[in-house]
Short mmCIF file of C-alpha atoms and ligand atoms in Angstrom, two decimals:
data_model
loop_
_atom_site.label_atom_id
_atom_site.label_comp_id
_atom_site.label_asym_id
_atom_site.label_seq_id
_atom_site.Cartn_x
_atom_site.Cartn_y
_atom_site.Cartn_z
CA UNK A 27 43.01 21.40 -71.51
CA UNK A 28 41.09 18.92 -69.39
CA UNK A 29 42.00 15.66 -70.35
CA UNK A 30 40.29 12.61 -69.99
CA UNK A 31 42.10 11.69 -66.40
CA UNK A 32 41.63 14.78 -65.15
CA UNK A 33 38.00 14.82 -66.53
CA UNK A 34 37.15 11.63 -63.96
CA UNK A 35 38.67 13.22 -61.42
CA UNK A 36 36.81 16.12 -61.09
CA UNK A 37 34.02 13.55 -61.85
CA UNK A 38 34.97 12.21 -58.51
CA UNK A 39 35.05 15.41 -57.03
CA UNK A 40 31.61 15.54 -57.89
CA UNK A 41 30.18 12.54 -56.91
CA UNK A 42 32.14 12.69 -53.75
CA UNK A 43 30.63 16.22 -52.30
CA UNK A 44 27.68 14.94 -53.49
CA UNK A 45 27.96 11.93 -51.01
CA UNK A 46 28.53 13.65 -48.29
CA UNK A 47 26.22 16.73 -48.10
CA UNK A 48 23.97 13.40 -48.50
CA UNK A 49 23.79 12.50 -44.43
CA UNK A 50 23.33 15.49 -43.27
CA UNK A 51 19.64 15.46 -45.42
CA UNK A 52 19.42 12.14 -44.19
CA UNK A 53 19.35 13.02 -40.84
CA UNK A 54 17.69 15.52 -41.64
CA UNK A 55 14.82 14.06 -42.90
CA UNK A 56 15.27 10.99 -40.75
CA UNK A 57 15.08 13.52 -37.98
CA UNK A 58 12.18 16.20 -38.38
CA UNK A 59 9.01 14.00 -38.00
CA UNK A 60 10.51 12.79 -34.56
CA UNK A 61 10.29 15.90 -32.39
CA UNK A 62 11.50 15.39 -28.95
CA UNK A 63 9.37 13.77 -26.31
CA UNK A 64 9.80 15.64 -22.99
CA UNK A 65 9.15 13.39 -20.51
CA UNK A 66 8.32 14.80 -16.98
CA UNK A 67 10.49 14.02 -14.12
CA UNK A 68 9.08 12.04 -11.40
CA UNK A 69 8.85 13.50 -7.89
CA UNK A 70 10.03 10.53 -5.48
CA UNK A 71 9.33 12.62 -2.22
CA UNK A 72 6.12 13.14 -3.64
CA UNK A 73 5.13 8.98 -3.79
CA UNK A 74 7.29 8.46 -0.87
CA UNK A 75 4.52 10.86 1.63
CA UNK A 76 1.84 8.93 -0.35
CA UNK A 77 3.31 5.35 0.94
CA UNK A 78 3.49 7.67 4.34
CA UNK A 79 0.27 8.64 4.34
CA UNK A 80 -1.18 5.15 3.56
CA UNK A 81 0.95 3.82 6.50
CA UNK A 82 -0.32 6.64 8.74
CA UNK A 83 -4.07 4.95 8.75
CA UNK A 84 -2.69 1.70 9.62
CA UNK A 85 -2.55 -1.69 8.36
CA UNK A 86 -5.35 -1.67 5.72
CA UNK A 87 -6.89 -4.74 6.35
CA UNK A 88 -10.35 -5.20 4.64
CA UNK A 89 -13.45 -4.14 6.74
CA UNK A 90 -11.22 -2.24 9.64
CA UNK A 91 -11.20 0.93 10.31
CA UNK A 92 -7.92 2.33 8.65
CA UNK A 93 -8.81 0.19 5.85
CA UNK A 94 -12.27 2.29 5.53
CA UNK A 95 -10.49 5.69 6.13
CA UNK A 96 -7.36 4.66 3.56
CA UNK A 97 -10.55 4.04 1.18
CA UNK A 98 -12.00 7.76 1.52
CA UNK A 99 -8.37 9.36 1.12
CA UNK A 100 -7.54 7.74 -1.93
CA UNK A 101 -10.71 7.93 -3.73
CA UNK A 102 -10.39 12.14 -2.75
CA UNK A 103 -6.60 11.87 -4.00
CA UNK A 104 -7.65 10.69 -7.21
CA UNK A 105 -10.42 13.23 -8.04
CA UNK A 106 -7.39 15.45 -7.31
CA UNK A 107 -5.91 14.24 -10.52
CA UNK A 108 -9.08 13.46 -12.63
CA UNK A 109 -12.78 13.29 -12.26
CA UNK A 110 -12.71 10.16 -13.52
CA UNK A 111 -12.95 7.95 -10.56
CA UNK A 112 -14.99 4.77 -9.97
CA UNK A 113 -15.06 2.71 -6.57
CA UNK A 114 -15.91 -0.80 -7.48
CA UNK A 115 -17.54 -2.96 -4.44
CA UNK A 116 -18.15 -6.01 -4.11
CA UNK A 117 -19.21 -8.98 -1.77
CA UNK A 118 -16.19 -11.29 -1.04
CA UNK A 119 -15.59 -14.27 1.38
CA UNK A 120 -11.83 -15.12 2.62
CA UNK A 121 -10.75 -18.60 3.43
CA UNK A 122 -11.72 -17.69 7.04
CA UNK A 123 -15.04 -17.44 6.19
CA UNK A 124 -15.56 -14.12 7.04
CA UNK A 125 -18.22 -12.13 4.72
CA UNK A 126 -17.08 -8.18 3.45
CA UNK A 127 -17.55 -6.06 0.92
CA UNK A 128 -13.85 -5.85 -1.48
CA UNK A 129 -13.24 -2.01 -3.09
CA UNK A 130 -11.12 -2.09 -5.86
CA UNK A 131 -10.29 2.43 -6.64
CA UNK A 132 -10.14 2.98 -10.27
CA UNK A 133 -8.49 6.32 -11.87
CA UNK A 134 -9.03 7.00 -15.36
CA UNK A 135 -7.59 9.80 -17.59
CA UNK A 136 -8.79 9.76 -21.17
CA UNK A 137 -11.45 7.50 -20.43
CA UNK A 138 -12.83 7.90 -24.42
CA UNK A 139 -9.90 6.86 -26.06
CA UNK A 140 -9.46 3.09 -26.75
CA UNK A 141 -6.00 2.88 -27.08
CA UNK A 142 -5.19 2.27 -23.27
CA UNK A 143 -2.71 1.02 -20.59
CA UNK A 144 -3.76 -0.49 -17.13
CA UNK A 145 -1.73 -0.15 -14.27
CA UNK A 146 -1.92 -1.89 -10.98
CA UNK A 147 -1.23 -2.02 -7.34
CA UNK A 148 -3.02 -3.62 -4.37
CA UNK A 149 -4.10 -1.02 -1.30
CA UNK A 150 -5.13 -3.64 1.42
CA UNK A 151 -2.17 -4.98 3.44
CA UNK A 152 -1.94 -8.41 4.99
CA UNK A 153 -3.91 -9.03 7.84
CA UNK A 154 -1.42 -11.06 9.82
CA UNK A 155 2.07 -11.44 9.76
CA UNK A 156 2.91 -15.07 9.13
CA UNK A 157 6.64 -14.50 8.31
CA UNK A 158 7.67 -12.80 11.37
CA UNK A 159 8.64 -14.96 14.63
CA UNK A 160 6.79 -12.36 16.99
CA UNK A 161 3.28 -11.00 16.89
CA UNK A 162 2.19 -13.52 13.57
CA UNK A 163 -1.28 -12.94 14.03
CA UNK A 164 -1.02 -9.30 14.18
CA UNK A 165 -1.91 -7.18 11.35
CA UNK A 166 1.05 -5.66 9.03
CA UNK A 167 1.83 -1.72 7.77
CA UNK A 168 2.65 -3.29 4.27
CA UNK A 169 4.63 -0.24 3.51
CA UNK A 170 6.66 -1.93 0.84
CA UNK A 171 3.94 -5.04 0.73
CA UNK A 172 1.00 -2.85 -1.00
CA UNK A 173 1.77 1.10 0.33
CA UNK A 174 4.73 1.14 -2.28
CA UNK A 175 3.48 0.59 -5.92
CA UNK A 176 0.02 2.77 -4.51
CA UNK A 177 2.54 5.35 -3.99
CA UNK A 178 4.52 5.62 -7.03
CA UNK A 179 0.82 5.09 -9.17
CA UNK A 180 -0.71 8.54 -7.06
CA UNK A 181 2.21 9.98 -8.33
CA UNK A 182 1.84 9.36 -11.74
CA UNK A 183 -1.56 10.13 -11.38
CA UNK A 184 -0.60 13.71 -10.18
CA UNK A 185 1.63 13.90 -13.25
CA UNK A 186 -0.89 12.87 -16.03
CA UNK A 187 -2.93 15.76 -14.32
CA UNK A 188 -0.18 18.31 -15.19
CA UNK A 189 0.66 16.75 -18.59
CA UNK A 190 -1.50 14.41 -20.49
CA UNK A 191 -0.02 11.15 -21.97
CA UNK A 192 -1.08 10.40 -25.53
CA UNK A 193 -2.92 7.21 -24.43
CA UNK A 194 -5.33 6.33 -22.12
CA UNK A 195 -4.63 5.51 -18.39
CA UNK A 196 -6.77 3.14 -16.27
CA UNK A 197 -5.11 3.23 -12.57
CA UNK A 198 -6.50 0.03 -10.36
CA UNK A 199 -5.93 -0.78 -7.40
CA UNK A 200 -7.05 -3.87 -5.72
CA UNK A 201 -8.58 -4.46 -2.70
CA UNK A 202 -7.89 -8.06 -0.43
CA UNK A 203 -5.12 -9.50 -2.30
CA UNK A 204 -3.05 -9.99 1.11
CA UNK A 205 -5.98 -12.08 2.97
CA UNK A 206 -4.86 -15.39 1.23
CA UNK A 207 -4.53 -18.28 3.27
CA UNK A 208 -1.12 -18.90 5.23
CA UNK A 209 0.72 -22.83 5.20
CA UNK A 210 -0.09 -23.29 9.30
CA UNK A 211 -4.53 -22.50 8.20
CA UNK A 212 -6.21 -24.19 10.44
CA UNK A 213 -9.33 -23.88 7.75
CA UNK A 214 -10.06 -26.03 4.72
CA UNK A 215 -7.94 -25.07 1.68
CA UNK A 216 -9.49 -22.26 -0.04
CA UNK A 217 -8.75 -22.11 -3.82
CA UNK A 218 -8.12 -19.00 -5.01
CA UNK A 219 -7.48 -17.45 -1.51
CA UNK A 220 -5.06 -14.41 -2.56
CA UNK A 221 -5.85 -11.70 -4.98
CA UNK A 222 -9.72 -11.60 -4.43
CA UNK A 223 -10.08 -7.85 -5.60
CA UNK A 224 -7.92 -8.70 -8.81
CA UNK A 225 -10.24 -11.97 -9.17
CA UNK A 226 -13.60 -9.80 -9.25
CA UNK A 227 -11.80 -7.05 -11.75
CA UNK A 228 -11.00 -9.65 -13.53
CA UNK A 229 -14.41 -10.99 -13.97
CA UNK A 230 -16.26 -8.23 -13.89
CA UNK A 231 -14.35 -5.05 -15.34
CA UNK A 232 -15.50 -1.72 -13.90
CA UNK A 233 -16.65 -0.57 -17.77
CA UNK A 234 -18.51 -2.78 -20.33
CA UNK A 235 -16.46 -4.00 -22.86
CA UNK A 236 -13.26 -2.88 -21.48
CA UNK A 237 -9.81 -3.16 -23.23
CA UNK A 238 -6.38 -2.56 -22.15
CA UNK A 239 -3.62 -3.37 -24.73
CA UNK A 240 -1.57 -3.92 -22.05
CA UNK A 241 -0.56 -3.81 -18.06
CA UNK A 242 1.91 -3.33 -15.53
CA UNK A 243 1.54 -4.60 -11.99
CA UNK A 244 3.65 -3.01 -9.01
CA UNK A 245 4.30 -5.40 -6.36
CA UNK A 246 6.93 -4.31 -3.75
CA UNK A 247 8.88 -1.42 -5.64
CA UNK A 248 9.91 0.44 -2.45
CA UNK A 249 12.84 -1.18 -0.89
CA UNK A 250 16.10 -0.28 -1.16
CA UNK A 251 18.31 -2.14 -3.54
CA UNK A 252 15.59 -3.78 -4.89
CA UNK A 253 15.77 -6.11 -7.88
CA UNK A 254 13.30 -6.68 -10.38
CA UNK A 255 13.20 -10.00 -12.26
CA UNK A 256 11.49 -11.16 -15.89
CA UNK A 257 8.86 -13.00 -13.56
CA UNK A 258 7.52 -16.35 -15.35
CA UNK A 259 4.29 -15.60 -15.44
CA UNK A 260 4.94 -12.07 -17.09
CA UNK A 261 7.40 -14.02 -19.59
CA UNK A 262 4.38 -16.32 -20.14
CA UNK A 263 1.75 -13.74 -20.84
CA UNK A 264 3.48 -10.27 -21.62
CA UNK A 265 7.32 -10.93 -22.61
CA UNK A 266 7.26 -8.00 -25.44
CA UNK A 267 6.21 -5.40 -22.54
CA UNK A 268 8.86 -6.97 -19.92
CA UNK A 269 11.90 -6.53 -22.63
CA UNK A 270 9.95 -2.92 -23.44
CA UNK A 271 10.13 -1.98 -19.82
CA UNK A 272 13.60 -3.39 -18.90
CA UNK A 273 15.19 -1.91 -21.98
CA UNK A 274 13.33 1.65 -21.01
CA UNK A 275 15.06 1.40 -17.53
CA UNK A 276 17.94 0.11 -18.34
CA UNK A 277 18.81 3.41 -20.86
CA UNK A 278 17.51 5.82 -18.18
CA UNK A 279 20.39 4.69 -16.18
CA UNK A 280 18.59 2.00 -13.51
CA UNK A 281 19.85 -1.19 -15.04
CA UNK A 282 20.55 -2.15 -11.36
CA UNK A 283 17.12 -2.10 -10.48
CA UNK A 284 15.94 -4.37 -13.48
CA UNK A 285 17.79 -7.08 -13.72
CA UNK A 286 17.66 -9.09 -17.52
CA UNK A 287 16.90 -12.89 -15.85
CA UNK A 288 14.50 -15.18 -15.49
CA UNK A 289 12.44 -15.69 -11.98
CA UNK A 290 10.10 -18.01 -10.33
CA UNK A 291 6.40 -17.55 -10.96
CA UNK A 292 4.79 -15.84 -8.25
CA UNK A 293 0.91 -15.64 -7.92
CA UNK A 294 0.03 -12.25 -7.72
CA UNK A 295 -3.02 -9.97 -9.23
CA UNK A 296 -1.06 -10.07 -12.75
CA UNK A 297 -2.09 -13.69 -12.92
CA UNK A 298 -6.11 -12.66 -12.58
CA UNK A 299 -5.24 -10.16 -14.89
CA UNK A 300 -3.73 -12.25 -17.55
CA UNK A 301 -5.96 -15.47 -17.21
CA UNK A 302 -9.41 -14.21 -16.64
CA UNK A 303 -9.39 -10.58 -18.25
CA UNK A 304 -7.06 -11.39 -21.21
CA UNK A 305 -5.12 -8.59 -21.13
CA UNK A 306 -1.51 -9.24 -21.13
CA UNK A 307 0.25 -8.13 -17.72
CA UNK A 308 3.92 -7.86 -16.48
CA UNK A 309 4.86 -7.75 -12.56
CA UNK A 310 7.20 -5.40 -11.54
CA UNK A 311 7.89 -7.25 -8.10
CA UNK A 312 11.15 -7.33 -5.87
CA UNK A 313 13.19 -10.56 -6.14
CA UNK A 314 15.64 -11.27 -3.89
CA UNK A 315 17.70 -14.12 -4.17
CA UNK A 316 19.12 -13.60 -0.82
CA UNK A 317 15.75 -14.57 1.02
CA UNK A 318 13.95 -18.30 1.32
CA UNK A 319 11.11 -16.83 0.03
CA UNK A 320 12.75 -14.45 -2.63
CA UNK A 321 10.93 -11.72 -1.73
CA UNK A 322 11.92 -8.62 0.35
CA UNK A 323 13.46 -9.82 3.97
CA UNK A 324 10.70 -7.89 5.43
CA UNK A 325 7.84 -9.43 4.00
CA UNK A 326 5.20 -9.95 5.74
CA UNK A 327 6.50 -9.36 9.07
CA UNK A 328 6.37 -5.72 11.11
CA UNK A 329 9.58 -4.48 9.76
CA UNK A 330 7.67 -3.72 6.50
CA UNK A 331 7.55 -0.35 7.94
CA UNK A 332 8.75 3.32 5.96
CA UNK A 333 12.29 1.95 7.01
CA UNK A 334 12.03 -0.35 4.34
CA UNK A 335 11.19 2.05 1.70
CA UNK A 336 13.45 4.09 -0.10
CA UNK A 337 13.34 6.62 -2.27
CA UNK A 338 15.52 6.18 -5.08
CA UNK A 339 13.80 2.80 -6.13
CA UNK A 340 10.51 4.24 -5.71
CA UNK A 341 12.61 6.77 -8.11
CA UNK A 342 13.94 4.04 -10.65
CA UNK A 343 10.38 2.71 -11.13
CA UNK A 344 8.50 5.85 -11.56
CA UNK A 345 10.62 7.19 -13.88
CA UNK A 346 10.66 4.28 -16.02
CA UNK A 347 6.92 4.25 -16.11
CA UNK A 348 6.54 8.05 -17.42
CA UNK A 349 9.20 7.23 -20.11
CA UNK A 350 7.23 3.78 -21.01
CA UNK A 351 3.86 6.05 -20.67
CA UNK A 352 5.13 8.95 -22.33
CA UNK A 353 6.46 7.65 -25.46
CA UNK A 354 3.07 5.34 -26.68
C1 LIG B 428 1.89 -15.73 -2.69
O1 LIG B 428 2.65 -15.74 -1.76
C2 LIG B 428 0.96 -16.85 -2.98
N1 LIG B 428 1.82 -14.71 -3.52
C3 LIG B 428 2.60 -13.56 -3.33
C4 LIG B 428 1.85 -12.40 -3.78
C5 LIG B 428 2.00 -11.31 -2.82
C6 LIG B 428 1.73 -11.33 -1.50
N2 LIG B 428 2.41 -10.13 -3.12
C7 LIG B 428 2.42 -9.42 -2.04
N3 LIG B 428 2.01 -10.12 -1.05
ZN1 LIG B 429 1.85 -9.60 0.76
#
């Protein structure tokens, strides 16, 4: 005889094994539609011999000869990786000045679809070196100073080639935004003297009608130790895609390299970006807070050289790009 205890128990019984085959559909279900991303693994020797290579022409100031030759090897790199490849001239005049003709290289993969990220680096480095105390008015290798974040973008480049990101990709890089005038000019203040590829972009985008949801500037990502800061004018513009990038790295183990605090705003091509294109841009850009400037200890002087570039940051910051890229 079951009585009416018993019967309540086994009631329980019931509604108990019922409960708990219940997670296991849960996840289940939860589960299923999410199949796993693989993201590819980022070759840092690779973007390291591309910051080489960049350094082998020279310092690539605008109009000079290395700067010509750096042109013609990255615009051949890129068809590499897509056929998709647009150099954008234009005429320019530094606070000098001095008349040329800017080239800002632009990579595209996917160029139909409209969903789309920008990324950005400059390729020119600075044509003197105003924060060394020997040779200031010599022109700079920029390895970190420009050859770095050109690096670790040919890289990606090679590996949207091999595996094709959901989204589109628009890779830019900047001509002349190290010419900008230094404190000691003996020339009338220029306005606007930095970031004149970034300015023209910015004006004048190298498609009609063009749209980015979004963008990520790399500014100095080579050196080692590096840290990367929520940069004010990133906050300003972009802080969704700073807390989206810094939370990416920070799980993939580099929470060294990207640091959760606030830093100074620094005028870089991000501000262009952000001001006169409208789309919203972050910097990734070394802060150091041991330094006057807060930038690397090397910049611009002669020791921004391939000693001052190391692999695993180049590392930390590629790697976090292909897991931002991969999973949009
Ligand atoms: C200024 O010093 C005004 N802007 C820093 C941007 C920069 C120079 N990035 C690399 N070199
Ligand atoms: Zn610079």
């Amino acid at each position: 005889m079951i009585d009416f205890k018993h019967s309540i128990f086994i009631l329980c019984l019931i509604v108990l094994s019922a409960c708990s085959t219940e997670p296991q559909q849960k996840t289940k279900a939860v589960s299923k539609p999410k199949a796993k991303i693989e993201i590819p693994t980022f070759n840092a020797d690779s973007a390291y011999f591309y910051v080489e290579k960049q350094v082998s022409f020279g310092p690539r100031v605008i109009s000079s000869k290395a700067w010509k030759n750096c042109a013609i090897w990255l615009e051949k790199k890129f068809l590499q990786y897509t056929p998709n490849v647009i150099v954008q001239e234009a005429p320019t005049t530094t606070y000098d000045g001095k008349h040329h003709t800017l080239k800002n290289i632009i990579a595209s993969f996917s160029p139909k679809k409209n969903n789309r990220i920008a990324l950005f680096a400059h390729w020119d480095s600075r044509h003197i070196a105003d924060h060394d105390t020997e040779n200031q008015n010599n022109p700079i290798l920029g390895a970190n100073d420009g050859g770095s974040g050109v690096g670790v973008l040919i890289e990606l480049a090679r590996q949207f080639s091999i595996k094709n990101p959901k989204i589109g990709i628009d890779i830019i890089l900047f001509d002349a935004e190290d010419y900008g005038q230094p404190e000691n000019s003996k020339y009338p203040i220029m306005q606007d003297s930095w970031c004149l590829g970034s300015q023209y972009w910015s004006n004048n985008p190298h498609k009609a009608n063009y749209f980015a949801r979004y963008g990520i500037l790399l500014d100095m990502v080579g050196a080692k130790d590096a840290t990367f800061r929520h940069e004010y004018f990133s906050r300003y513009f972009a802080s969704t895609i700073l807390q989206k990038v810094w939370r990416k790295a920070s799980r993939l183990g580099f929470g060294n390299y990207f640091i959760f605090e606030n830093s100074n705003q620094v005028l870089d091509d991000h501000y262009y970006v952000n001001t006169l294109a409208g789309i919203p841009t972050i910097d990734i850009i070394e802060y150091d807070p041991a330094t006057e400037t807060n930038f690397n200890q090397h910049w611009h002087t002669h020791k921004d050289d391939m000693n001052n570039i190391d692999k695993n940051t180049l590392n930390a910051v590629g790697q976090t790009l292909l897991e931002v890229l991969y999973t949009e």
